[in-house]
C-alpha positions as a Markdown table, in Angstrom:
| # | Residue | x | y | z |
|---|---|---|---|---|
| 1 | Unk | 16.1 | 26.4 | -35.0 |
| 2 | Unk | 16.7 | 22.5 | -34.5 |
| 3 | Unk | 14.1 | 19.9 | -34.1 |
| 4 | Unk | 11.4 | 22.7 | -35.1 |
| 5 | Unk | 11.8 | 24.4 | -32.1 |
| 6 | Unk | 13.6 | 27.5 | -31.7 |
| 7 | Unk | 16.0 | 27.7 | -29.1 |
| 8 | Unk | 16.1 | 23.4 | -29.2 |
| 9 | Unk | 19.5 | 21.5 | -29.0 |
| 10 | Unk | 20.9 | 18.7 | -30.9 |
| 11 | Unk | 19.3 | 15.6 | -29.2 |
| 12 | Unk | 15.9 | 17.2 | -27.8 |
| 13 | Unk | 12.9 | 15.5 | -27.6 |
| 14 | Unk | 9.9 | 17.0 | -29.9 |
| 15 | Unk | 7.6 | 18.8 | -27.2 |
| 16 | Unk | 10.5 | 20.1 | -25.3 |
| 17 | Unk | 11.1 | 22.6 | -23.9 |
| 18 | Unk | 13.6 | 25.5 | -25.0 |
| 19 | Unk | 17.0 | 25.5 | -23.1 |
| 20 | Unk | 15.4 | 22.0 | -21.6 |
| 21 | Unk | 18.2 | 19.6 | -20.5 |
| 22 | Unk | 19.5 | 16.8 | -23.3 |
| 23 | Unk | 18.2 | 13.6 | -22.0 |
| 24 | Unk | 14.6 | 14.9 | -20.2 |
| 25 | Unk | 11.9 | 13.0 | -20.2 |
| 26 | Unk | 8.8 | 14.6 | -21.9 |
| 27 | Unk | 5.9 | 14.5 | -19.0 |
| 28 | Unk | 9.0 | 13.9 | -16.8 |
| 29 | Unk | 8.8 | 15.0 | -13.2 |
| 30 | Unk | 11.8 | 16.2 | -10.7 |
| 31 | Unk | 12.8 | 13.5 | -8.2 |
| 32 | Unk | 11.5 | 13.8 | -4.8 |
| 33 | Unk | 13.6 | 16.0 | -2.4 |
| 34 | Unk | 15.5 | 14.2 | 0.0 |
| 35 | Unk | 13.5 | 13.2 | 3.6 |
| 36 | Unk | 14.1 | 15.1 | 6.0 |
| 37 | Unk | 16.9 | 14.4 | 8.6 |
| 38 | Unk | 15.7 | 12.3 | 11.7 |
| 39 | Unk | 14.4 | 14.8 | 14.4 |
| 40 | Unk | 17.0 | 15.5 | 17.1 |
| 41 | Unk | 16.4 | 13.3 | 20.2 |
| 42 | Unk | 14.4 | 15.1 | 23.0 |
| 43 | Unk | 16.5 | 16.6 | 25.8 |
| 44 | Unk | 15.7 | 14.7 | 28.5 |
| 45 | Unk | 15.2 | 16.4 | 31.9 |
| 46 | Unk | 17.0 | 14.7 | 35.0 |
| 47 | Unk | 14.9 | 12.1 | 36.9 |
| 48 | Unk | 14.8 | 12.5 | 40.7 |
| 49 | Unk | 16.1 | 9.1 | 42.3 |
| 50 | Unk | 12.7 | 7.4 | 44.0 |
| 51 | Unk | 10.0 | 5.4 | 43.2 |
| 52 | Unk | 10.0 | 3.8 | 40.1 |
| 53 | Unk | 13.3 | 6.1 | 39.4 |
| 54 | Unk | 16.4 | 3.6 | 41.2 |
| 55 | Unk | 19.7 | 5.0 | 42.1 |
| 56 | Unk | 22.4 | 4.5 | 39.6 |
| 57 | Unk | 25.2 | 1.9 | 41.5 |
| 58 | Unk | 28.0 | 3.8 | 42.1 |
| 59 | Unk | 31.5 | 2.4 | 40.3 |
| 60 | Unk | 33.9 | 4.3 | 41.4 |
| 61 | Unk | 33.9 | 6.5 | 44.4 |
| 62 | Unk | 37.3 | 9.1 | 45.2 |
| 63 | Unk | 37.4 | 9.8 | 49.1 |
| 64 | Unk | 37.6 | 14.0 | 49.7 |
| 65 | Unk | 40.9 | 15.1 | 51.1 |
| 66 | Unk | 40.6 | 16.9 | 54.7 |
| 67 | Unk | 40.9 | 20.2 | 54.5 |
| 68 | Unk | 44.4 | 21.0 | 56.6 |
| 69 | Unk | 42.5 | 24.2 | 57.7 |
| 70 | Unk | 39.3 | 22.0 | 58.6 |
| 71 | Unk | 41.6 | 19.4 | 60.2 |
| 72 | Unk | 43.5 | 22.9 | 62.7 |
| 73 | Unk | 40.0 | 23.4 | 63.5 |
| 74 | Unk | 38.9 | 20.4 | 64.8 |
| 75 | Unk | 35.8 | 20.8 | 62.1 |
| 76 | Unk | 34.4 | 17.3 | 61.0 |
| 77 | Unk | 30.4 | 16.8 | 59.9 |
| 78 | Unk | 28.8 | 16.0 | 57.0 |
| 79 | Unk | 28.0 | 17.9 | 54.0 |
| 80 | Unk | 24.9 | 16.9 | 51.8 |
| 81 | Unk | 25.0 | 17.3 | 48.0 |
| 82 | Unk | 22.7 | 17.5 | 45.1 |
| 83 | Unk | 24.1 | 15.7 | 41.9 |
| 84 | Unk | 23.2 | 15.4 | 38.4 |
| 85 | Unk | 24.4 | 12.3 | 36.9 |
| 86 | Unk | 24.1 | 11.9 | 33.2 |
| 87 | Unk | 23.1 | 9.1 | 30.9 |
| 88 | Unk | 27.1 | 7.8 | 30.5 |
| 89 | Unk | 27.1 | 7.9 | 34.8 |
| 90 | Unk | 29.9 | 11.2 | 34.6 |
| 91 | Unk | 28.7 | 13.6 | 37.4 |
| 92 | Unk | 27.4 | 16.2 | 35.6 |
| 93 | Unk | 26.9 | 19.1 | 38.5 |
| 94 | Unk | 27.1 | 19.9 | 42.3 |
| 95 | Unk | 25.0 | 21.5 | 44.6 |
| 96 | Unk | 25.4 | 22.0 | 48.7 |
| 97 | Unk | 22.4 | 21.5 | 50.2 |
| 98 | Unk | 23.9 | 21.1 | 53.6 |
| 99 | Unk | 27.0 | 21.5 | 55.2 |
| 100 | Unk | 30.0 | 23.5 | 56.2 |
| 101 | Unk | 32.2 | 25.8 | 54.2 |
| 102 | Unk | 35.3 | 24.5 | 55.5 |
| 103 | Unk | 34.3 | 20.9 | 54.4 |
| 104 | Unk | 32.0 | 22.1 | 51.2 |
| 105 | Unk | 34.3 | 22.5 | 48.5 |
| 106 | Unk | 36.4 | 19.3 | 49.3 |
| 107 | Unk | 33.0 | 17.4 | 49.4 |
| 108 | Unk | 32.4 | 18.7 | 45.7 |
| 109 | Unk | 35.7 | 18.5 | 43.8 |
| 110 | Unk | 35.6 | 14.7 | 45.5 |
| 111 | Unk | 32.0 | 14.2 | 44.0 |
| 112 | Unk | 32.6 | 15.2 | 40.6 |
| 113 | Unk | 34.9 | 12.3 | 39.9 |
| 114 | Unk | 33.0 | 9.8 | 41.1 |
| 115 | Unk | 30.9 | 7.4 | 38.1 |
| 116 | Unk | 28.0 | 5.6 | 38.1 |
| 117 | Unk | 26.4 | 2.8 | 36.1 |
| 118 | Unk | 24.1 | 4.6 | 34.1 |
| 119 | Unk | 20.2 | 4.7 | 34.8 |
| 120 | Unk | 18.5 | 3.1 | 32.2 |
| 121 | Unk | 14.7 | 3.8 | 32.2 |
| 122 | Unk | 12.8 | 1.5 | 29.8 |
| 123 | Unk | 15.9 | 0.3 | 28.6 |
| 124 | Unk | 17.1 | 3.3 | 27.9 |
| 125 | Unk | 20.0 | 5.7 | 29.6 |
| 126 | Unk | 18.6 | 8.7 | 31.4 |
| 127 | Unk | 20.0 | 11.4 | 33.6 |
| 128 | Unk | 19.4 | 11.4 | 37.1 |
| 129 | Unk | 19.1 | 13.6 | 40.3 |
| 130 | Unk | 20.1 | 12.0 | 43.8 |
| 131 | Unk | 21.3 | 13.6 | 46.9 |
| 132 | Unk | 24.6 | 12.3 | 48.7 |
| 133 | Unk | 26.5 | 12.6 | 52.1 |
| 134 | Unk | 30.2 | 13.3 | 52.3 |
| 135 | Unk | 31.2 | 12.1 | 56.1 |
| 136 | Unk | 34.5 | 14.2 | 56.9 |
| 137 | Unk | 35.5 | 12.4 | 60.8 |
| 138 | Unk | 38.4 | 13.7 | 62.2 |
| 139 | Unk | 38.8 | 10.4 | 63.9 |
| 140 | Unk | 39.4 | 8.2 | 60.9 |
């Protein structure tokens, strides 16, 4: 028995408690936990281009190359695309919505390495849905 207390150390405070820690505070309460982390930003769904919603300004644009079996066939048109820009500008997905399969896949891989400004929306970057044209002319 030390201090009066059995089970109390060397260095315990009268009115504690048994197999309390050396240096508690009598009345003593634990600290707060920690706050809780900051909640994860929102995923924000794409914006379709329009209205209030401008198109991002395209920075750099890579031309498609002709397809050489396109090109023996005498095939040129235009092939319309649906693209998901993200908030750093980086193409992040292709969709046909019109055109021709010769040209289509040329029209894409030519698409996805093109970069935009971003959008900002309240001064803030946001993803973005456009649509864009791919001419393929067999005279230029």
């Amino acid at each position: 028995m030390v201090g009066g207390i059995p089970g109390g150390v060397v260095g315990g405070v009268v009115g504690g408690v048994p197999g309390g820690v050396i240096g508690g505070v009598l009345g003593g309460v634990a600290p707060p936990p920690p706050p809780p982390p900051p909640p994860r930003p929102k995923k924000v769904e794409p914006l379709r281009v329009g209205g209030n919603v401008q198109e991002s300004r395209l920075i750099r644009k890579v031309e498609p190359v002709y397809p050489e079996l396109a090109k023996r066939a005498r095939v040129s048109g235009i092939v319309m695309l649906e693209v998901n820009v993200d908030e750093e500008g980086s193409v992040a997905n292709v969709r046909v919505i019109r055109g021709h399969p010769l040209l289509d896949q040329s029209a894409i891989d030519a698409v996805k390495q093109w970069k935009y400004s971003p959008t900002l929306l309240n001064g803030e970057p946001v993803p973005v849905i456009a649509t864009v044209t791919v001419i393929f002319n067999l005279g230029k």
